[in-house]
Coordinates of C-alpha atoms and ligand atoms in Angstrom, one line a residue:
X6 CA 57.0 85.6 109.1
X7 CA 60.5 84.0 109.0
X8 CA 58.9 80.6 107.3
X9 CA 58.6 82.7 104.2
X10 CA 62.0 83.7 102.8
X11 CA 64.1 81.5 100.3
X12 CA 67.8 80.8 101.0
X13 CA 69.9 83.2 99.2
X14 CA 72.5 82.0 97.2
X15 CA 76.2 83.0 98.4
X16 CA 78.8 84.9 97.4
X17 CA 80.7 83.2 95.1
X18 CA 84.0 84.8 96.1
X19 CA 83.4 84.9 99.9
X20 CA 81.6 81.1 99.8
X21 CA 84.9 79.6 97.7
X22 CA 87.0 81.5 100.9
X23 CA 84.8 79.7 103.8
X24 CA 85.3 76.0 101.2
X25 CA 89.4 76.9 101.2
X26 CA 89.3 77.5 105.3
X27 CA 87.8 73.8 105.7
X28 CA 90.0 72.6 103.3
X29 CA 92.2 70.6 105.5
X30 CA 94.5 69.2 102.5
X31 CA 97.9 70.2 103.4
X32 CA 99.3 71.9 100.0
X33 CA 96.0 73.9 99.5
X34 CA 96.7 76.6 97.2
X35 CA 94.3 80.2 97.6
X36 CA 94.3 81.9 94.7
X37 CA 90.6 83.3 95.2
X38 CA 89.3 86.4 97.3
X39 CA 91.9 89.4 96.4
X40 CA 93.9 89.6 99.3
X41 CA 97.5 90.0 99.0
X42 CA 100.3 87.1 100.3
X43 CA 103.8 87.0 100.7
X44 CA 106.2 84.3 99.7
X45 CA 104.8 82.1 103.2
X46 CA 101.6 82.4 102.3
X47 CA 100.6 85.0 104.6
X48 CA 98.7 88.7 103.9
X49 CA 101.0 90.7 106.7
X50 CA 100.2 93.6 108.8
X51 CA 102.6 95.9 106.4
X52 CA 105.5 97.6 109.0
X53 CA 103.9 101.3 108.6
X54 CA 100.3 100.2 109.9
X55 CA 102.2 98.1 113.0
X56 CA 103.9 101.3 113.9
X57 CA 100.9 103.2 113.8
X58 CA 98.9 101.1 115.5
X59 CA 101.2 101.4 118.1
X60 CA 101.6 105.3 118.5
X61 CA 97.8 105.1 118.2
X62 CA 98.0 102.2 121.5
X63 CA 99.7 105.0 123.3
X64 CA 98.8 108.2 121.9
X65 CA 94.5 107.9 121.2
X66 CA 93.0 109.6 124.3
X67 CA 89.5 109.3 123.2
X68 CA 86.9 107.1 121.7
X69 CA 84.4 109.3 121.4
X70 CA 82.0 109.7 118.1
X71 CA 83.5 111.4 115.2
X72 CA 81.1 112.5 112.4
X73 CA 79.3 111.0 109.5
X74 CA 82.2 111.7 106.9
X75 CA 85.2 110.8 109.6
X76 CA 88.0 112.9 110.3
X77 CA 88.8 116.0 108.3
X78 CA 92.7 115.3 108.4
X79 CA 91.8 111.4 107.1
X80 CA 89.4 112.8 104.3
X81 CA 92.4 115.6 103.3
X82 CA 95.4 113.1 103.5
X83 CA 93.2 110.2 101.0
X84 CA 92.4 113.1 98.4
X85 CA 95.9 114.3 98.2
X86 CA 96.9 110.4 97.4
X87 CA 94.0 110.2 95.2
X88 CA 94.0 113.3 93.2
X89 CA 97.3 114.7 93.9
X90 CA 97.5 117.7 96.5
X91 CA 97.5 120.2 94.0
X92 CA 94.5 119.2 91.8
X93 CA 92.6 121.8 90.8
X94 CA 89.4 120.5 91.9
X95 CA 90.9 120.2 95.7
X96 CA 92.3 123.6 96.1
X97 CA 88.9 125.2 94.6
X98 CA 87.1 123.2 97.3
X99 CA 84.8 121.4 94.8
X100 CA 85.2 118.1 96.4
X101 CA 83.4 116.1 99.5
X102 CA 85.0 113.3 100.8
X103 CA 83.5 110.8 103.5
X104 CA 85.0 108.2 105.1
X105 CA 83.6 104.8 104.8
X106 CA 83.1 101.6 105.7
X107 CA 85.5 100.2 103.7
X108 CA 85.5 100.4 99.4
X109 CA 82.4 98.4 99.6
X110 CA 80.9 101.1 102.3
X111 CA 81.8 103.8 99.5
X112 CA 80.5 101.8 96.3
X113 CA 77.5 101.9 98.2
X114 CA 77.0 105.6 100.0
X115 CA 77.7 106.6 96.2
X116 CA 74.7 105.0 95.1
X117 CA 72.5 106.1 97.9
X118 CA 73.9 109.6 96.9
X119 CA 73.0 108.8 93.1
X120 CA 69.5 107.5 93.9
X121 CA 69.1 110.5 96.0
X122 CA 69.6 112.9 92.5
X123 CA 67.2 110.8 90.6
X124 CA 64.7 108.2 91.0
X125 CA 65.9 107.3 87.4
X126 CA 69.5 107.2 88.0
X127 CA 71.6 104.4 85.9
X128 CA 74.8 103.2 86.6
X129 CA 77.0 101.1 83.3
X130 CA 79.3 98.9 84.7
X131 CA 82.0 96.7 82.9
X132 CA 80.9 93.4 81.3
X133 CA 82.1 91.6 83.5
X134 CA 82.5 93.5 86.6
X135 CA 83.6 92.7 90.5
X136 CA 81.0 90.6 91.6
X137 CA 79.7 92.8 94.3
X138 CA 79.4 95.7 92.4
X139 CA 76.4 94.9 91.2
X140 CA 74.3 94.1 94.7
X141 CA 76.0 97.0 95.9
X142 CA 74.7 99.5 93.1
X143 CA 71.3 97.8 92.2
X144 CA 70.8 97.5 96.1
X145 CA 70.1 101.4 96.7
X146 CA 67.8 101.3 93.1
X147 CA 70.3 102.2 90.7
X148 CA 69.3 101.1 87.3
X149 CA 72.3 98.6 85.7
X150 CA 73.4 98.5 82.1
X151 CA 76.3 97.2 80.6
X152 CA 79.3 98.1 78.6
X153 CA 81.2 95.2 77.1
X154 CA 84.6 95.4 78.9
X155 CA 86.9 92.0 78.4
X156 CA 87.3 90.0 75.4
X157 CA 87.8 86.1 76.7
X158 CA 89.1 85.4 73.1
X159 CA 91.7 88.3 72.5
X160 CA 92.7 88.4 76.0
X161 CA 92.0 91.8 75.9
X162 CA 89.9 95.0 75.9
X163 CA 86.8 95.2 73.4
X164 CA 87.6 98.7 73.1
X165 CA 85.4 99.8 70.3
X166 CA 82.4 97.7 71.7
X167 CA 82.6 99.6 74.9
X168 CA 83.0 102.7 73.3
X169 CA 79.9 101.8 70.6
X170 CA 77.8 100.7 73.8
X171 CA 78.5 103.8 75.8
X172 CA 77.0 106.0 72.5
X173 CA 73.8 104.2 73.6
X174 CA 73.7 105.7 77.1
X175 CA 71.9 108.6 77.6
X176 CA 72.8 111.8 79.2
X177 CA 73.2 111.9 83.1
X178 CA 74.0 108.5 83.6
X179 CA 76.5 107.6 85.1
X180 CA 79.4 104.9 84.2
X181 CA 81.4 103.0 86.8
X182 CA 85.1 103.0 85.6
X183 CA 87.6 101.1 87.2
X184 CA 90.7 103.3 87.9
X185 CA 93.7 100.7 87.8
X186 CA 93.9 96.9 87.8
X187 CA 90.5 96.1 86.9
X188 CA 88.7 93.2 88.6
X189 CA 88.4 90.2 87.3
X190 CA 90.4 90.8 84.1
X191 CA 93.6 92.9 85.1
X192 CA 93.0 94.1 81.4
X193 CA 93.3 98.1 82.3
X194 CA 92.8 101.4 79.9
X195 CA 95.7 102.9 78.8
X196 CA 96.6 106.5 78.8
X197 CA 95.2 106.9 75.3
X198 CA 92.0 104.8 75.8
X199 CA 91.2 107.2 79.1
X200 CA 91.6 110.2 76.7
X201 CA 88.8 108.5 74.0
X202 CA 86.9 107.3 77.4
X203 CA 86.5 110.9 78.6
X204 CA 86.3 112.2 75.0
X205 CA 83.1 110.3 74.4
X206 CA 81.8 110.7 78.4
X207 CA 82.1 114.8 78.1
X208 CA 80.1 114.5 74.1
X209 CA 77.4 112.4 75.4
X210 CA 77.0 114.3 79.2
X211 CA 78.3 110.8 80.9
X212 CA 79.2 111.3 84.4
X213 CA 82.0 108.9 85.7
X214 CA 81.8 107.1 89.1
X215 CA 85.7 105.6 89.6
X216 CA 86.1 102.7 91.8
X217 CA 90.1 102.8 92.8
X218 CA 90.2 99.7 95.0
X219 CA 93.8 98.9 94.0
X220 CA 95.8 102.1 93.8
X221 CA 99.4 101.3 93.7
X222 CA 99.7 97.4 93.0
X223 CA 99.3 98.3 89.2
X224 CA 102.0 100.8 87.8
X225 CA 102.6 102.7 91.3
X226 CA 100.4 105.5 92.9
X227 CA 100.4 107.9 90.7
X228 CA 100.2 105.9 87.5
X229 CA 97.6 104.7 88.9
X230 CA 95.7 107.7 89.5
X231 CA 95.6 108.9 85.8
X232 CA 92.5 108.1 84.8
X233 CA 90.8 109.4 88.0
X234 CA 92.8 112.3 87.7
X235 CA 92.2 113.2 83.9
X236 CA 88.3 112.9 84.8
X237 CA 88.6 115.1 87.3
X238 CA 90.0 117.6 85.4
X239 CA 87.3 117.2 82.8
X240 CA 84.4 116.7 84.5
X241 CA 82.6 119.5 86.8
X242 CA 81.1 116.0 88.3
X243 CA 81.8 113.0 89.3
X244 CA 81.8 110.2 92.0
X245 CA 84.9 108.3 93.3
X246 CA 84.6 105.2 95.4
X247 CA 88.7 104.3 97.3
X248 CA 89.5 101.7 99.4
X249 CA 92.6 101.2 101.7
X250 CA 92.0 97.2 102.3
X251 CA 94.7 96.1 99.9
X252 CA 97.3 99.0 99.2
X253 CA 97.1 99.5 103.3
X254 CA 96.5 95.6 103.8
X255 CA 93.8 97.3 106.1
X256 CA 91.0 94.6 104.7
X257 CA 89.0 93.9 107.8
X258 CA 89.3 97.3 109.5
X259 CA 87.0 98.2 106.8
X260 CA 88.3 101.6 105.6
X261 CA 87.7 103.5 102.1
X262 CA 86.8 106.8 100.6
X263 CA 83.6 108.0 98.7
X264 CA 84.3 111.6 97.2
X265 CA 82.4 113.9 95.4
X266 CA 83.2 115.7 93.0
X267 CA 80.7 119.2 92.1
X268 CA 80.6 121.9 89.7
X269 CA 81.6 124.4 92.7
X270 CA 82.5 125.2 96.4
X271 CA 78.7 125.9 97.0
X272 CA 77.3 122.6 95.2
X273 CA 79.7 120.4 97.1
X274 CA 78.8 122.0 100.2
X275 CA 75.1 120.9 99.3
X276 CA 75.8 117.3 98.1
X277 CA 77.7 117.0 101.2
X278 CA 74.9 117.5 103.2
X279 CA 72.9 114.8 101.1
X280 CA 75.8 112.5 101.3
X281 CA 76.3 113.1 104.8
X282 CA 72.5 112.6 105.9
X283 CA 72.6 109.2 103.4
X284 CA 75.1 108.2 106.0
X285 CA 73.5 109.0 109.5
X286 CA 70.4 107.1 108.4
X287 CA 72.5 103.5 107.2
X288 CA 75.5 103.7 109.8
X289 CA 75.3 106.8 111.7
X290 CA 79.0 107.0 111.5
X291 CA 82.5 104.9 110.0
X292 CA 84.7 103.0 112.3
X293 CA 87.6 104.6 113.3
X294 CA 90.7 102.6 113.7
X295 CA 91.7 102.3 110.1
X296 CA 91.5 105.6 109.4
X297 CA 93.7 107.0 112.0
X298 CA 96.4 104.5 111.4
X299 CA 96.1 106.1 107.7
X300 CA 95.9 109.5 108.9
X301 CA 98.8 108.8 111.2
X302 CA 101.2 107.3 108.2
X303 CA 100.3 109.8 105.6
X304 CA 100.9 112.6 108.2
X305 CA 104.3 111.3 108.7
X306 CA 107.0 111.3 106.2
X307 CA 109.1 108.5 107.3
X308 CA 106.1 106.3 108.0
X309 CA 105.2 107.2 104.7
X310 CA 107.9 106.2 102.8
X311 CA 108.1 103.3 104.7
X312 CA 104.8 102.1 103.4
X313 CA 105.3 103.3 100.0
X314 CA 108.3 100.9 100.0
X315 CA 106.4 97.9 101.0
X316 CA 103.9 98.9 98.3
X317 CA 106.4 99.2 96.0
X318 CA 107.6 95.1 96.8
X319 CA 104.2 93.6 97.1
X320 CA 103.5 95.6 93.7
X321 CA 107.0 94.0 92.5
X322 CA 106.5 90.8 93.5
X323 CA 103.4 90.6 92.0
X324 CA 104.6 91.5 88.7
X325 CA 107.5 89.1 89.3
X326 CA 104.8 86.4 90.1
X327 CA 103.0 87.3 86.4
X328 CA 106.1 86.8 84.7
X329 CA 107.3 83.6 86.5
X330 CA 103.8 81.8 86.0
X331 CA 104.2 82.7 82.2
X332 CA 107.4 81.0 82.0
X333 CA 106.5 78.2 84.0
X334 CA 103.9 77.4 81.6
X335 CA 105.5 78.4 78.5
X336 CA 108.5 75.8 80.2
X337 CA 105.7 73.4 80.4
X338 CA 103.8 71.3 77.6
X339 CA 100.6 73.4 78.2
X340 CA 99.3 74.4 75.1
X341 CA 98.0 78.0 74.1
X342 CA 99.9 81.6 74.6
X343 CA 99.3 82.9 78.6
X344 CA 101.6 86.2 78.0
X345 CA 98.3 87.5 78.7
X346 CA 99.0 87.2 82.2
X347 CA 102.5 89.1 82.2
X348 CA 101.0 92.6 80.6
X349 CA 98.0 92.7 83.0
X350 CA 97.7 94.7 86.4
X351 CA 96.9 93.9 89.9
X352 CA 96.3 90.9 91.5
X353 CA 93.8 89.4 88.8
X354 CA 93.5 88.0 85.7
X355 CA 91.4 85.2 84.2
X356 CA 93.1 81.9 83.5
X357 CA 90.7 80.9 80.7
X358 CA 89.9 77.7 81.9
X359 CA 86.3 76.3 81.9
X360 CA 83.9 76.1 85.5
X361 CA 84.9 72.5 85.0
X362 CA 88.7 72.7 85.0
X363 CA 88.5 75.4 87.6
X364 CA 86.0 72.7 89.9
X365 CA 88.8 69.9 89.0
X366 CA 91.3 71.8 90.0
X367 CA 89.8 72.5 93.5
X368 CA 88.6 68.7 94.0
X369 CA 91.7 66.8 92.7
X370 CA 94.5 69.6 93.7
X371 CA 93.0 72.1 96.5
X372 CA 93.3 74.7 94.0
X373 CA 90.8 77.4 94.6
X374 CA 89.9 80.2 91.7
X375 CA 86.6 81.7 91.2
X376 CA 84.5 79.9 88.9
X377 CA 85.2 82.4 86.3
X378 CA 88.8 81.4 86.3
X379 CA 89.8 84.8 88.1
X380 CA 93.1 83.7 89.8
X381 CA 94.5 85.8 92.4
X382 CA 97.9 86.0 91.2
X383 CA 99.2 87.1 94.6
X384 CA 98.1 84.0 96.0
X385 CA 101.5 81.8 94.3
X386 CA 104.2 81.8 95.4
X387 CA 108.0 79.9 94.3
X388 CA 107.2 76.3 96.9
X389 CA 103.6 76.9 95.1
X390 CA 104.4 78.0 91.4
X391 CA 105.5 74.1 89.8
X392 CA 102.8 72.4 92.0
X393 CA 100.3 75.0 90.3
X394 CA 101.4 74.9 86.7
X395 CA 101.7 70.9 86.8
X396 CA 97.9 70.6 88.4
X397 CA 97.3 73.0 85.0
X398 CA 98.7 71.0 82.6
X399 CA 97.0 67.7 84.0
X400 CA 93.6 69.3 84.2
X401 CA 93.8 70.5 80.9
X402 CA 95.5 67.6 79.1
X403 CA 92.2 66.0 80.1
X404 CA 90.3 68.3 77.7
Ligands
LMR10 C1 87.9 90.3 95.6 O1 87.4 90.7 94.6 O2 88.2 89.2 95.8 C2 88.0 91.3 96.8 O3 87.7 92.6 96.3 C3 87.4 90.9 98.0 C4 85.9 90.9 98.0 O4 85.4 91.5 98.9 O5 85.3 90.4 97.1

């Protein structure tokens, strides 16, 4: 049986992570896969999740199941951070949260759910989009279309385009929206765009699905939130799809959010019991570990400000990386305007370089970027910064 499948082709951002590992070239640069890295180099255990971890080493007397949706004080904490604790939405009980297996674990129980409405169900995503959204959604039978999103010329949003290509999408489907610091471009919605966004969404009887896999490394955590927020206050329903693998640094404890948002108490209850069924049949049940060390900082107020002040400085320094690489640059004799870089969000924005520069730049400098020219702005650093910016100017002097 076995003799019949065809190799699948890789991941690109996963396969250019396992080609950076064997890299044994000693000034190897990662500025790839979207994890967040200090000034050494390294993504830390941030001091909040250390301290849990060890009440948790001491205080966890059982390893018993828990449910298909997780802890009720986990799913309570991450919608208070999410929507705020006094949202509307929350305190009329309209909203289901689960637990997942990470962002990617939620991406996906969201379609499941979505397929479970409607055989017919289709999802627009951003043109482009995180590379994994697509498997993820298309995976449970979701129908894709696409929105044009990025402009590679202006550096910027195609703003009317996406809104003229959402006019083309029918009522009840659904549009995935990223909340902050979108991935690959950084290039985000601002307050006014979110208004039109909605505006449109509500007209045409749009439903949004938000993924929020960066809360708190673009503006802070409640900037961050608007656009999830101002949906939820328009929209009887909607899907929202969290992570806590970079604003918690918790990537391989695999812990996220899916939440549902319904026209009432009594609809949620039912779509909980979809959603929750979705989940006994794929995993049974989420791991546990990540979500109690979040539960046990967001239940504590000094533990939380102690990781809201971390997230603060990783958030910093990222913006402080932006702005350094554009002066670097601008310092340099590298041609073309990169201020591009210093108004965008998160850890991403593309370079503009060609496959070809990118591939150079990984054969003759163990540089490694996506082939898109997504760089993972987190991944410099100040030894890094001159080492990256001349390796630029050499690839692209060779235009
Ligand atoms: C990324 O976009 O690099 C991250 O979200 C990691 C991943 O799983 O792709």
């Amino acid at each position: 049986m076995f003799e019949h499948l065809h190799p699948l082709p890789q991941d690109p951002i996963l396969s250019m992570l396992a080609d950076y590992r064997a890299d044994t070239r000693p000034n190897k640069l990662d500025l790839g896969i979207g994890v967040y890295k200090d000034e050494q180099g390294n993504t830390p255990i941030m001091r909040a999740v250390k301290e849990a971890e060890s009440r948790l080493l001491t205080t966890e007397q059982s390893k018993s199941y828990t449910a298909p949706a997780g802890t009720p004080a986990y799913n309570q904490l991450a919608s208070a951070l999410v929507f705020g604790a006094d949202h509307p939405a929350l305190k009329d009980q309209r909203i289901v949260s689960a637990q997942t297996p990470g962002g990617c674990g939620a991406l996906r129980m969201g379609a499941e759910f979505l397929r479970g409405c409607s055989q017919e169900s289709r999802v627009w995503v951003s043109l482009p989009t995180w590379a994994n959204h697509i498997p993820l959604l298309a995976g449970a039978g979701l129908e894709i279309a696409e929105y044009p999103y990025y402009d590679y010329a202006t550096k910027g949003i195609q703003f009317e385009a996406m809104l003229e290509a959402l006019e083309q999408a029918s009522a009840g489907d659904f549009v995935l929206l990223h909340g902050c610091c979108h991935n690959p471009s950084g290039a985000d919605l601002n307050q006014e765009q979110w208004h039109k966004v909605a505006d449109l969404m509500a007209r045409k009887g749009l439903i949004p699905f938000v993924d929020m896999a960066y809360q708190g490394l673009g503006n802070g955590l409640e900037e961050d939130a608007f656009g999830v927020r101002l949906l939820a206050q328009r929209f009887p329903e909607m899907l929202v799809a969290t992570s806590c693998s970079k604003n918690f640094g918790l990537y391989r404890e695999r812990t996220g959010t899916l939440f549902i948002v319904a026209a009432n108490r009594a609809e949620a209850e039912t779509a909980g019991s979809q959603l929750f069924s979705k989940i006994r049949s794929h995993y049974s049940m989420p791991p546990a570990h990540g979500a109690a060390i979040v539960e046990t900082i967001l239940s504590d107020t000094a533990l939380t400000a102690s990781w809201e002040c971390e997230l603060a400085a990783m958030r910093e320094r990222i913006q402080g990386l932006r702005q350094q690489l554009v002066a670097a640059i601008t310092a340099s004799d590298i041609d073309g305007d990169f201020a591009f870089i210093q108004q965008q969000l998160g850890m991403f924005s593309f370079l503009g370089i060609s496959p070809q520069q990118v591939d150079q730049l990984r054969q003759d400098y163990s540089i490694y970027m996506i082939n898109s020219s997504r760089m993972n702005v987190a991944g410099l650093n100040q030894g890094s910064m001159d080492y990256f910016v001349s390796a630029l100017a050499e690839v692209l002097s060779a235009r």
